[in-house]
mmCIF file of C-alpha atoms and ligand atoms in Angstrom:
data_model
loop_
_atom_site.group_PDB
_atom_site.id
_atom_site.type_symbol
_atom_site.label_atom_id
_atom_site.label_comp_id
_atom_site.label_asym_id
_atom_site.label_seq_id
_atom_site.Cartn_x
_atom_site.Cartn_y
_atom_site.Cartn_z
ATOM 1 C CA MET A 1 66.187 25.113 6.833
ATOM 2 C CA SER A 2 66.456 26.813 3.421
ATOM 3 C CA PRO A 3 64.948 30.359 2.999
ATOM 4 C CA PHE A 4 62.285 28.768 0.954
ATOM 5 C CA HIS A 5 61.247 26.527 3.616
ATOM 6 C CA LYS A 6 61.330 29.507 6.158
ATOM 7 C CA ILE A 7 58.914 31.534 4.102
ATOM 8 C CA ILE A 8 56.496 28.441 3.820
ATOM 9 C CA LEU A 9 56.855 27.701 7.578
ATOM 10 C CA THR A 10 56.308 31.500 8.666
ATOM 11 C CA GLY A 11 53.271 31.603 6.099
ATOM 12 C CA LEU A 12 51.769 28.666 7.700
ATOM 13 C CA LEU A 13 52.134 30.029 11.144
ATOM 14 C CA MET A 14 50.563 33.113 10.076
ATOM 15 C CA ILE A 15 47.626 31.400 8.513
ATOM 16 C CA THR A 16 46.965 28.676 10.636
ATOM 17 C CA PRO A 17 45.738 30.368 13.787
ATOM 18 C CA ILE A 18 43.363 32.655 11.772
ATOM 19 C CA THR A 19 41.831 29.721 10.022
ATOM 20 C CA ILE A 20 41.120 27.846 13.068
ATOM 21 C CA ALA A 21 39.737 31.054 14.761
ATOM 22 C CA THR A 22 37.240 31.483 11.841
ATOM 23 C CA ALA A 23 36.188 28.106 11.593
ATOM 24 C CA LYS A 24 35.340 27.949 15.281
ATOM 25 C CA ASP A 25 33.620 31.315 15.406
ATOM 26 C CA SER A 26 31.003 30.252 12.731
ATOM 27 C CA LYS A 27 30.057 27.277 15.168
ATOM 28 C CA PRO A 28 28.428 27.482 18.570
ATOM 29 C CA LYS A 29 31.099 29.668 20.124
ATOM 30 C CA ASN A 30 30.277 33.219 21.018
ATOM 31 C CA ILE A 31 26.669 32.661 20.844
ATOM 32 C CA PRO A 32 24.526 32.720 24.149
ATOM 33 C CA ALA A 33 23.477 29.136 25.195
ATOM 34 C CA LEU A 34 19.652 28.589 24.217
ATOM 35 C CA LYS A 35 19.061 26.633 27.496
ATOM 36 C CA ASP A 36 20.410 29.435 29.750
ATOM 37 C CA ASN A 37 18.386 32.053 28.132
ATOM 38 C CA LEU A 38 14.907 30.737 28.054
ATOM 39 C CA PRO A 39 11.896 32.768 29.021
ATOM 40 C CA GLY A 40 11.013 30.603 31.936
ATOM 41 C CA PRO A 41 12.072 27.491 33.991
ATOM 42 C CA PHE A 42 11.934 24.735 31.477
ATOM 43 C CA ALA A 43 14.294 22.398 29.903
ATOM 44 C CA VAL A 44 14.788 22.620 26.153
ATOM 45 C CA GLY A 45 15.386 19.454 24.113
ATOM 46 C CA ALA A 46 16.087 18.078 20.645
ATOM 47 C CA ALA A 47 15.318 14.788 18.829
ATOM 48 C CA ILE A 48 18.502 13.252 17.750
ATOM 49 C CA THR A 49 20.220 10.320 16.043
ATOM 50 C CA PRO A 50 23.076 8.259 17.758
ATOM 51 C CA ASN A 51 25.456 9.824 15.286
ATOM 52 C CA ASP A 52 24.632 13.312 16.866
ATOM 53 C CA THR A 53 26.438 12.158 19.908
ATOM 54 C CA TYR A 54 29.810 11.699 18.594
ATOM 55 C CA GLY A 55 32.219 14.323 19.751
ATOM 56 C CA SER A 56 33.515 14.850 16.237
ATOM 57 C CA ASN A 57 30.053 15.810 15.016
ATOM 58 C CA ASP A 58 29.079 19.484 14.976
ATOM 59 C CA HIS A 59 25.658 18.541 16.391
ATOM 60 C CA CYS A 60 27.177 17.185 19.377
ATOM 61 C CA LEU A 61 28.774 20.574 20.231
ATOM 62 C CA ILE A 62 25.486 22.269 19.630
ATOM 63 C CA LEU A 63 23.615 19.720 21.908
ATOM 64 C CA GLN A 64 26.001 20.237 24.736
ATOM 65 C CA LYS A 65 26.091 23.937 24.398
ATOM 66 C CA HIS A 66 22.583 24.815 23.789
ATOM 67 C CA PHE A 67 20.258 21.790 25.034
ATOM 68 C CA SER A 68 19.312 20.329 28.348
ATOM 69 C CA ALA A 69 17.382 17.410 27.099
ATOM 70 C CA ILE A 70 17.113 14.767 24.211
ATOM 71 C CA VAL A 71 15.068 12.102 22.785
ATOM 72 C CA ALA A 72 15.685 9.616 19.926
ATOM 73 C CA GLU A 73 14.147 10.760 16.510
ATOM 74 C CA ASN A 74 13.678 7.003 15.603
ATOM 75 C CA CYS A 75 15.889 4.629 17.432
ATOM 76 C CA MET A 76 13.636 4.250 20.473
ATOM 77 C CA LYS A 77 10.714 2.825 18.428
ATOM 78 C CA PRO A 78 9.353 -0.625 18.617
ATOM 79 C CA ASP A 79 10.609 -1.432 15.092
ATOM 80 C CA THR A 80 14.347 -0.806 16.062
ATOM 81 C CA ILE A 81 14.134 -2.180 19.652
ATOM 82 C CA GLU A 82 12.248 -5.477 18.994
ATOM 83 C CA SER A 83 12.308 -5.914 15.221
ATOM 84 C CA SER A 84 11.614 -9.599 15.510
ATOM 85 C CA ARG A 85 9.989 -11.350 18.654
ATOM 86 C CA GLY A 86 12.278 -11.724 21.459
ATOM 87 C CA ASN A 87 15.235 -10.033 19.708
ATOM 88 C CA PHE A 88 15.732 -6.840 21.705
ATOM 89 C CA ASN A 89 18.378 -4.449 20.403
ATOM 90 C CA PHE A 90 19.132 -1.369 22.772
ATOM 91 C CA GLU A 91 22.452 -0.591 21.260
ATOM 92 C CA GLN A 92 21.475 2.636 19.420
ATOM 93 C CA ALA A 93 18.885 3.746 22.167
ATOM 94 C CA ASP A 94 21.708 3.132 24.846
ATOM 95 C CA LYS A 95 24.067 5.426 23.164
ATOM 96 C CA ILE A 96 21.631 8.355 23.463
ATOM 97 C CA VAL A 97 20.670 7.622 26.856
ATOM 98 C CA ASP A 98 24.372 7.191 27.953
ATOM 99 C CA PHE A 99 25.182 10.452 26.240
ATOM 100 C CA ALA A 100 22.445 12.362 28.100
ATOM 101 C CA ASN A 101 23.438 10.869 31.478
ATOM 102 C CA LYS A 102 27.080 11.782 30.790
ATOM 103 C CA ASN A 103 26.218 15.237 29.941
ATOM 104 C CA ASN A 104 23.650 15.858 32.711
ATOM 105 C CA MET A 105 20.819 16.039 30.192
ATOM 106 C CA ARG A 106 17.321 14.779 30.711
ATOM 107 C CA VAL A 107 16.305 11.999 28.316
ATOM 108 C CA ARG A 108 12.813 10.986 27.075
ATOM 109 C CA TRP A 109 11.643 7.514 25.754
ATOM 110 C CA HIS A 110 9.671 7.797 22.474
ATOM 111 C CA THR A 111 7.655 5.627 22.238
ATOM 112 C CA LEU A 112 6.203 2.305 23.575
ATOM 113 C CA CYS A 113 2.904 2.017 21.841
ATOM 114 C CA TRP A 114 2.216 3.363 18.381
ATOM 115 C CA HIS A 115 0.445 2.300 15.241
ATOM 116 C CA GLN A 116 3.650 3.169 13.180
ATOM 117 C CA GLN A 117 7.161 2.060 13.277
ATOM 118 C CA THR A 118 5.850 -1.201 14.982
ATOM 119 C CA PRO A 119 6.871 -4.614 13.539
ATOM 120 C CA ALA A 120 4.172 -6.720 12.133
ATOM 121 C CA TRP A 121 5.063 -9.819 14.419
ATOM 122 C CA MET A 122 3.429 -7.731 17.428
ATOM 123 C CA SER A 123 -0.023 -8.514 15.746
ATOM 124 C CA ARG A 124 0.668 -12.111 15.364
ATOM 125 C CA GLY A 125 0.921 -15.086 17.828
ATOM 126 C CA ALA A 126 4.036 -17.013 18.275
ATOM 127 C CA ASP A 127 2.744 -19.486 15.676
ATOM 128 C CA GLY A 128 2.631 -16.459 13.153
ATOM 129 C CA LYS A 129 -0.879 -16.609 12.863
ATOM 130 C CA ASP A 130 -3.094 -13.540 13.547
ATOM 131 C CA ALA A 131 -2.817 -12.756 17.375
ATOM 132 C CA THR A 132 -5.786 -13.623 19.584
ATOM 133 C CA LYS A 133 -6.557 -10.817 22.065
ATOM 134 C CA GLU A 134 -4.614 -12.489 24.723
ATOM 135 C CA GLU A 135 -1.626 -13.136 22.643
ATOM 136 C CA ALA A 136 -1.536 -9.380 21.433
ATOM 137 C CA LYS A 137 -1.782 -8.208 25.064
ATOM 138 C CA GLU A 138 1.138 -10.506 26.013
ATOM 139 C CA ASN A 139 3.198 -9.070 22.965
ATOM 140 C CA LEU A 140 2.636 -5.474 24.081
ATOM 141 C CA LYS A 141 2.893 -6.188 27.984
ATOM 142 C CA THR A 142 6.439 -8.088 27.392
ATOM 143 C CA TYR A 143 7.559 -5.492 25.101
ATOM 144 C CA ILE A 144 6.725 -2.401 27.415
ATOM 145 C CA GLN A 145 7.991 -4.255 30.550
ATOM 146 C CA THR A 146 11.321 -5.432 28.958
ATOM 147 C CA VAL A 147 12.050 -2.025 27.737
ATOM 148 C CA MET A 148 11.437 -0.263 31.069
ATOM 149 C CA ALA A 149 13.379 -3.151 33.021
ATOM 150 C CA HIS A 150 16.289 -2.334 30.773
ATOM 151 C CA ASN A 151 16.001 1.353 31.361
ATOM 152 C CA LYS A 152 15.655 1.122 35.101
ATOM 153 C CA GLY A 153 18.294 3.101 36.828
ATOM 154 C CA ARG A 154 19.152 4.983 33.594
ATOM 155 C CA HIS A 155 17.242 8.159 34.419
ATOM 156 C CA ILE A 156 14.615 8.287 31.693
ATOM 157 C CA ASP A 157 12.811 11.309 32.447
ATOM 158 C CA SER A 158 9.468 10.513 30.927
ATOM 159 C CA TYR A 159 8.060 7.895 28.677
ATOM 160 C CA ASP A 160 5.608 8.243 25.565
ATOM 161 C CA VAL A 161 3.565 5.210 26.604
ATOM 162 C CA VAL A 162 0.824 5.766 23.916
ATOM 163 C CA ASN A 163 1.316 7.832 20.775
ATOM 164 C CA GLU A 164 -1.272 9.256 18.357
ATOM 165 C CA CYS A 165 -4.254 7.169 19.641
ATOM 166 C CA ILE A 166 -6.976 9.875 18.714
ATOM 167 C CA SER A 167 -8.643 10.005 15.224
ATOM 168 C CA ASP A 168 -8.370 13.211 13.156
ATOM 169 C CA GLN A 169 -11.718 12.096 11.410
ATOM 170 C CA THR A 170 -13.982 11.016 14.271
ATOM 171 C CA PHE A 171 -12.096 12.354 17.387
ATOM 172 C CA GLU A 172 -12.642 8.951 19.075
ATOM 173 C CA LEU A 173 -9.910 6.341 19.426
ATOM 174 C CA ARG A 174 -8.100 5.811 16.153
ATOM 175 C CA SER A 175 -9.491 2.899 14.334
ATOM 176 C CA GLU A 176 -8.231 -0.234 12.743
ATOM 177 C CA ARG A 177 -9.297 1.383 9.428
ATOM 178 C CA GLU A 178 -6.945 4.265 10.294
ATOM 179 C CA GLY A 179 -4.025 1.954 11.021
ATOM 180 C CA ALA A 180 -4.495 1.440 14.613
ATOM 181 C CA ARG A 181 -3.310 -2.136 15.056
ATOM 182 C CA TRP A 182 -3.559 -2.403 18.914
ATOM 183 C CA MET A 183 -7.110 -1.250 18.530
ATOM 184 C CA ALA A 184 -7.774 -4.281 16.113
ATOM 185 C CA THR A 185 -5.969 -6.716 18.290
ATOM 186 C CA ILE A 186 -6.800 -5.670 21.907
ATOM 187 C CA GLY A 187 -9.423 -3.187 21.555
ATOM 188 C CA PRO A 188 -9.780 0.339 23.341
ATOM 189 C CA GLU A 189 -8.511 -0.984 26.521
ATOM 190 C CA TYR A 190 -5.024 -1.277 25.092
ATOM 191 C CA ILE A 191 -4.456 2.216 26.318
ATOM 192 C CA ASP A 192 -5.227 1.786 30.025
ATOM 193 C CA ASP A 193 -3.282 -1.604 29.763
ATOM 194 C CA ALA A 194 -0.079 -0.051 28.336
ATOM 195 C CA PHE A 195 -0.243 2.402 31.267
ATOM 196 C CA ILE A 196 -0.885 0.050 33.978
ATOM 197 C CA TRP A 197 1.857 -2.259 32.671
ATOM 198 C CA ALA A 198 4.276 0.691 32.189
ATOM 199 C CA HIS A 199 3.573 1.560 35.840
ATOM 200 C CA GLU A 200 3.932 -2.059 37.167
ATOM 201 C CA ALA A 201 7.414 -2.173 35.518
ATOM 202 C CA ASP A 202 8.599 1.057 37.012
ATOM 203 C CA PRO A 203 6.181 2.729 39.640
ATOM 204 C CA ASP A 204 8.704 5.845 39.409
ATOM 205 C CA ALA A 205 8.464 6.522 35.636
ATOM 206 C CA PHE A 206 6.822 9.450 34.396
ATOM 207 C CA LEU A 207 4.098 8.371 31.899
ATOM 208 C CA VAL A 208 2.769 10.461 28.958
ATOM 209 C CA ILE A 209 0.107 10.096 26.437
ATOM 210 C CA ASN A 210 1.332 12.150 23.225
ATOM 211 C CA ASP A 211 -0.558 13.423 20.098
ATOM 212 C CA TYR A 212 -0.564 16.140 17.483
ATOM 213 C CA ASN A 213 -2.762 18.900 16.437
ATOM 214 C CA LEU A 214 -3.995 19.198 20.189
ATOM 215 C CA GLU A 215 -3.125 22.925 19.937
ATOM 216 C CA SER A 216 -4.901 23.556 16.743
ATOM 217 C CA ASN A 217 -7.890 21.220 16.764
ATOM 218 C CA VAL A 218 -10.504 22.082 19.416
ATOM 219 C CA ASN A 219 -12.307 18.652 18.748
ATOM 220 C CA LYS A 220 -9.227 16.563 19.261
ATOM 221 C CA ARG A 221 -7.983 18.671 22.082
ATOM 222 C CA LYS A 222 -11.325 17.916 23.778
ATOM 223 C CA ALA A 223 -11.094 14.298 23.083
ATOM 224 C CA MET A 224 -7.712 14.173 24.681
ATOM 225 C CA TYR A 225 -9.034 15.828 27.632
ATOM 226 C CA GLU A 226 -11.985 13.349 27.903
ATOM 227 C CA LEU A 227 -9.619 10.375 27.378
ATOM 228 C CA VAL A 228 -7.385 11.548 30.184
ATOM 229 C CA LYS A 229 -10.155 12.391 32.554
ATOM 230 C CA GLY A 230 -11.407 9.089 32.190
ATOM 231 C CA MET A 231 -8.196 7.467 32.570
ATOM 232 C CA LYS A 232 -7.558 9.253 35.910
ATOM 233 C CA GLU A 233 -11.043 8.505 37.107
ATOM 234 C CA ARG A 234 -10.405 4.976 36.525
ATOM 235 C CA GLY A 235 -7.090 5.227 38.326
ATOM 236 C CA VAL A 236 -4.877 4.621 35.297
ATOM 237 C CA PRO A 237 -1.373 6.050 36.003
ATOM 238 C CA VAL A 238 -1.132 8.644 33.484
ATOM 239 C CA ASP A 239 1.163 11.805 34.301
ATOM 240 C CA GLY A 240 1.610 13.844 31.416
ATOM 241 C CA ILE A 241 -0.028 15.122 28.222
ATOM 242 C CA GLY A 242 2.500 15.408 25.302
ATOM 243 C CA MET A 243 1.759 18.075 22.765
ATOM 244 C CA GLN A 244 3.831 17.326 19.651
ATOM 245 C CA MET A 245 3.343 20.975 18.440
ATOM 246 C CA HIS A 246 4.128 20.361 14.610
ATOM 247 C CA ILE A 247 2.825 23.746 13.749
ATOM 248 C CA ASP A 248 3.551 26.342 10.817
ATOM 249 C CA ILE A 249 4.106 29.936 10.396
ATOM 250 C CA TYR A 250 0.362 30.464 9.822
ATOM 251 C CA GLY A 251 -0.929 29.041 12.861
ATOM 252 C CA PRO A 252 -2.150 27.996 15.576
ATOM 253 C CA SER A 253 -1.798 31.398 17.387
ATOM 254 C CA ALA A 254 0.097 31.821 20.864
ATOM 255 C CA ALA A 255 -3.337 32.304 22.317
ATOM 256 C CA GLU A 256 -4.641 28.931 21.232
ATOM 257 C CA ILE A 257 -1.419 27.086 22.477
ATOM 258 C CA LYS A 258 -1.856 29.011 25.920
ATOM 259 C CA GLU A 259 -5.490 27.737 25.993
ATOM 260 C CA SER A 260 -4.617 24.382 25.291
ATOM 261 C CA ILE A 261 -1.875 24.094 28.004
ATOM 262 C CA ASP A 262 -4.138 25.542 30.581
ATOM 263 C CA TYR A 263 -6.947 23.234 29.695
ATOM 264 C CA PHE A 264 -4.823 20.241 29.882
ATOM 265 C CA ALA A 265 -3.232 21.510 33.294
ATOM 266 C CA GLU A 266 -6.832 21.515 34.716
ATOM 267 C CA LEU A 267 -6.773 17.624 34.751
ATOM 268 C CA GLY A 268 -3.925 17.886 37.175
ATOM 269 C CA VAL A 269 -1.333 16.399 34.743
ATOM 270 C CA LYS A 270 1.913 18.077 33.468
ATOM 271 C CA VAL A 271 2.098 19.403 29.907
ATOM 272 C CA LEU A 272 5.115 18.638 27.752
ATOM 273 C CA VAL A 273 5.829 20.029 24.340
ATOM 274 C CA THR A 274 7.349 16.822 22.955
ATOM 275 C CA GLU A 275 8.107 17.509 19.108
ATOM 276 C CA MET A 276 8.022 21.200 18.113
ATOM 277 C CA ASP A 277 8.840 22.556 14.739
ATOM 278 C CA MET A 278 7.297 25.382 12.652
ATOM 279 C CA SER A 279 6.990 24.618 9.013
ATOM 280 C CA CYS A 280 7.162 27.565 6.504
ATOM 281 C CA TYR A 281 4.566 26.098 4.348
ATOM 282 C CA LYS A 282 0.740 25.968 4.977
ATOM 283 C CA TRP A 283 -0.472 22.351 5.431
ATOM 284 C CA GLU A 284 -2.435 22.503 2.143
ATOM 285 C CA ASP A 285 0.475 23.700 0.192
ATOM 286 C CA ARG A 286 2.197 20.926 -1.831
ATOM 287 C CA SER A 287 5.083 22.939 -3.329
ATOM 288 C CA ARG A 288 8.678 21.794 -2.681
ATOM 289 C CA PHE A 289 10.503 25.007 -2.672
ATOM 290 C CA MET A 290 9.902 28.760 -1.980
ATOM 291 C CA ASN A 291 11.763 31.515 -3.516
ATOM 292 C CA LYS A 292 14.209 33.783 -1.614
ATOM 293 C CA THR A 293 11.599 36.627 -1.148
ATOM 294 C CA ALA A 294 9.209 34.133 0.508
ATOM 295 C CA HIS A 295 11.843 32.482 2.592
ATOM 296 C CA ASP A 296 13.101 35.704 3.906
ATOM 297 C CA GLU A 297 9.476 36.925 4.761
ATOM 298 C CA ALA A 298 8.683 33.647 6.499
ATOM 299 C CA MET A 299 11.865 33.910 8.655
ATOM 300 C CA VAL A 300 10.530 37.213 10.045
ATOM 301 C CA VAL A 301 7.103 35.725 10.840
ATOM 302 C CA GLN A 302 8.590 32.668 12.255
ATOM 303 C CA ALA A 303 10.822 34.758 14.709
ATOM 304 C CA ASP A 304 7.970 36.658 15.755
ATOM 305 C CA ARG A 305 5.863 33.562 16.250
ATOM 306 C CA TYR A 306 8.411 31.542 18.179
ATOM 307 C CA LYS A 307 9.024 34.279 20.326
ATOM 308 C CA GLU A 308 5.319 34.775 21.194
ATOM 309 C CA ILE A 309 4.957 30.979 21.815
ATOM 310 C CA PHE A 310 8.125 30.691 23.878
ATOM 311 C CA ASN A 311 6.539 33.480 26.068
ATOM 312 C CA VAL A 312 3.624 31.365 26.651
ATOM 313 C CA PHE A 313 5.893 28.258 27.453
ATOM 314 C CA GLY A 314 7.666 30.605 29.848
ATOM 315 C CA GLN A 315 4.513 31.735 31.602
ATOM 316 C CA ALA A 316 3.298 28.181 31.740
ATOM 317 C CA ALA A 317 6.780 26.860 33.172
ATOM 318 C CA LYS A 318 6.449 29.593 35.886
ATOM 319 C CA ALA A 319 2.857 28.404 36.825
ATOM 320 C CA GLY A 320 4.122 25.020 37.038
ATOM 321 C CA LYS A 321 2.151 23.612 34.155
ATOM 322 C CA LEU A 322 5.018 22.676 31.860
ATOM 323 C CA ASP A 323 8.569 21.890 32.277
ATOM 324 C CA MET A 324 10.050 20.705 29.140
ATOM 325 C CA VAL A 325 9.981 21.680 25.397
ATOM 326 C CA VAL A 326 11.653 19.336 23.032
ATOM 327 C CA PHE A 327 12.272 20.332 19.294
ATOM 328 C CA TRP A 328 11.957 17.546 16.530
ATOM 329 C CA GLY A 329 15.529 17.899 15.344
ATOM 330 C CA ILE A 330 18.409 20.227 15.789
ATOM 331 C CA ASP A 331 18.619 22.030 12.584
ATOM 332 C CA ASP A 332 16.717 22.736 9.321
ATOM 333 C CA GLY A 333 18.847 20.418 7.250
ATOM 334 C CA ASN A 334 18.149 17.364 9.230
ATOM 335 C CA SER A 335 14.360 18.053 9.872
ATOM 336 C CA TRP A 336 11.733 15.408 8.974
ATOM 337 C CA LYS A 337 9.646 18.325 7.547
ATOM 338 C CA ASN A 338 11.879 18.112 4.421
ATOM 339 C CA GLY A 339 10.105 14.734 3.836
ATOM 340 C CA PHE A 340 6.696 15.379 5.236
ATOM 341 C CA PRO A 341 4.009 15.987 4.091
ATOM 342 C CA VAL A 342 5.947 16.561 0.968
ATOM 343 C CA GLN A 343 8.962 14.336 -0.293
ATOM 344 C CA GLY A 344 11.951 16.279 -1.145
ATOM 345 C CA ARG A 345 10.855 19.696 0.213
ATOM 346 C CA THR A 346 13.045 22.233 1.668
ATOM 347 C CA ASP A 347 11.566 23.461 4.780
ATOM 348 C CA TYR A 348 13.021 25.806 7.618
ATOM 349 C CA PRO A 349 11.325 24.700 10.691
ATOM 350 C CA LEU A 350 13.869 24.862 13.633
ATOM 351 C CA LEU A 351 16.155 27.469 15.431
ATOM 352 C CA PHE A 352 19.416 26.322 13.628
ATOM 353 C CA ASP A 353 19.721 26.824 9.773
ATOM 354 C CA TYR A 354 21.332 24.582 7.165
ATOM 355 C CA LYS A 355 24.788 25.548 8.054
ATOM 356 C CA LEU A 356 23.957 24.943 11.936
ATOM 357 C CA ASN A 357 23.906 28.664 12.547
ATOM 358 C CA PRO A 358 21.277 30.225 14.722
ATOM 359 C CA LYS A 359 18.610 31.803 12.875
ATOM 360 C CA SER A 360 16.465 35.046 13.584
ATOM 361 C CA CYS A 361 13.820 32.683 15.566
ATOM 362 C CA PHE A 362 16.976 31.565 17.786
ATOM 363 C CA TRP A 363 17.697 35.115 18.759
ATOM 364 C CA SER A 364 14.173 36.097 19.229
ATOM 365 C CA VAL A 365 13.318 33.022 21.695
ATOM 366 C CA ILE A 366 16.259 34.142 23.898
ATOM 367 C CA GLY A 367 15.162 37.855 23.617
ATOM 368 C CA LYS A 368 18.527 39.070 22.183
ATOM 369 C CA LYS A 369 19.340 41.147 19.160
ATOM 370 C CA GLU A 370 20.333 39.204 16.284
ATOM 371 C CA PRO A 371 24.002 40.212 15.276
ATOM 372 C CA LYS A 372 24.345 41.733 11.808
ATOM 373 C CA LYS A 373 25.264 39.155 9.092
HETATM 374 C C1 LIG B 401 9.144 10.679 12.401
HETATM 375 C C2 LIG B 401 10.665 10.741 12.211
HETATM 376 O O1 LIG B 401 11.065 12.334 12.363
HETATM 377 C C3 LIG B 401 11.058 10.376 10.923
HETATM 378 O O2 LIG B 401 12.556 10.391 10.609
HETATM 379 C C4 LIG B 401 10.374 8.954 10.537
HETATM 380 O O3 LIG B 401 10.763 8.518 9.196
HETATM 381 C C5 LIG B 401 8.961 8.820 10.806
HETATM 382 O O4 LIG B 401 8.724 9.348 12.304
HETATM 383 N N1 LIG B 401 5.275 12.157 15.113
HETATM 384 C C6 LIG B 401 5.805 11.297 15.856
HETATM 385 C C7 LIG B 401 7.303 10.976 15.510
HETATM 386 O O5 LIG B 401 5.433 10.961 16.952
HETATM 387 O O6 LIG B 401 7.675 9.767 15.903
HETATM 388 C C8 LIG B 401 7.517 11.153 14.083
HETATM 389 O O7 LIG B 401 8.920 11.024 13.846
HETATM 390 C C9 LIG B 401 7.027 12.575 13.595
HETATM 391 C C10 LIG B 401 5.438 12.781 13.911
#
């Protein structure tokens, strides 16, 4: 080897280990695991895509290290699973379920019956014409029972059987005018039916009714309470209420969240937090960006609020009322809040930042001092 090559090689040997160590240190290593440092006995989950499960993906490392539960952000929805009549495609969903099973994580199924991300054929008969009530029932029943038969033995922790069925305007069942197609084709009984069909398909499955703003809107909360109370009185097998928990740094308060969990728990059902995130924008605000000062202030408020709210979850878990909190995404960069309610927005709603580093709210949730940047 020439002296020149020797110099290059020695240089490389000196540089390489340092480079690798630095790259690794900025990733999940040396950071306490979220799932082992929670303020109570509950699982912590994230909504993900199948790509996040690939070993080469940094998201995969974060999931394995920090989370004990997962759900699909989109690929367990009816438009992916049965995009046309009779053509079931479980490929994407199976990747997520298999990853959970392999990594000893709990896995939720979201969602069987919804008014969005549901293909148009479900409102039609086999002849392509508008479905009669009986045909619509058959479509929904076959869908629910085929999915659950496929999943049997694959350890699905809980199913969101019906999603977002309460109206934000009337606080009654979401109407056809508000997009509720099952309401239009089957009528209000579609909710009981969906739960009964799900239970028939798998009597051991844990069945959830899921909705948003239950923590912030007292009328909607009451409507959900009455709905589930009625279902239980009619003997409909509903096991849990899913509170989506898409909130922001302005509200609702930790006290309101506690109040809603306690209220639902009175019904003898478990409460699950199914889609948590905390936007840095007020709902009415339609801006796409915030300046650095506003961002930095938001991060401080967010950390305080996440801490208070997680303490409420911890208490509720200790009291046996709640046993899982799922975030709607892993990191700010992939959050749906960057597109909703304002397209092209930059939001910061989750515990990991755009570079996948833990944020101040991560440290406040686990009750540890944030290291200096
Ligand atoms: C959202 C996904 O995050 C988006 O990627 C998709 O484009 C639309 O749906 N409530 C729900 C979730 O129940 O299914 C929604 O997920 C967010 C609101």
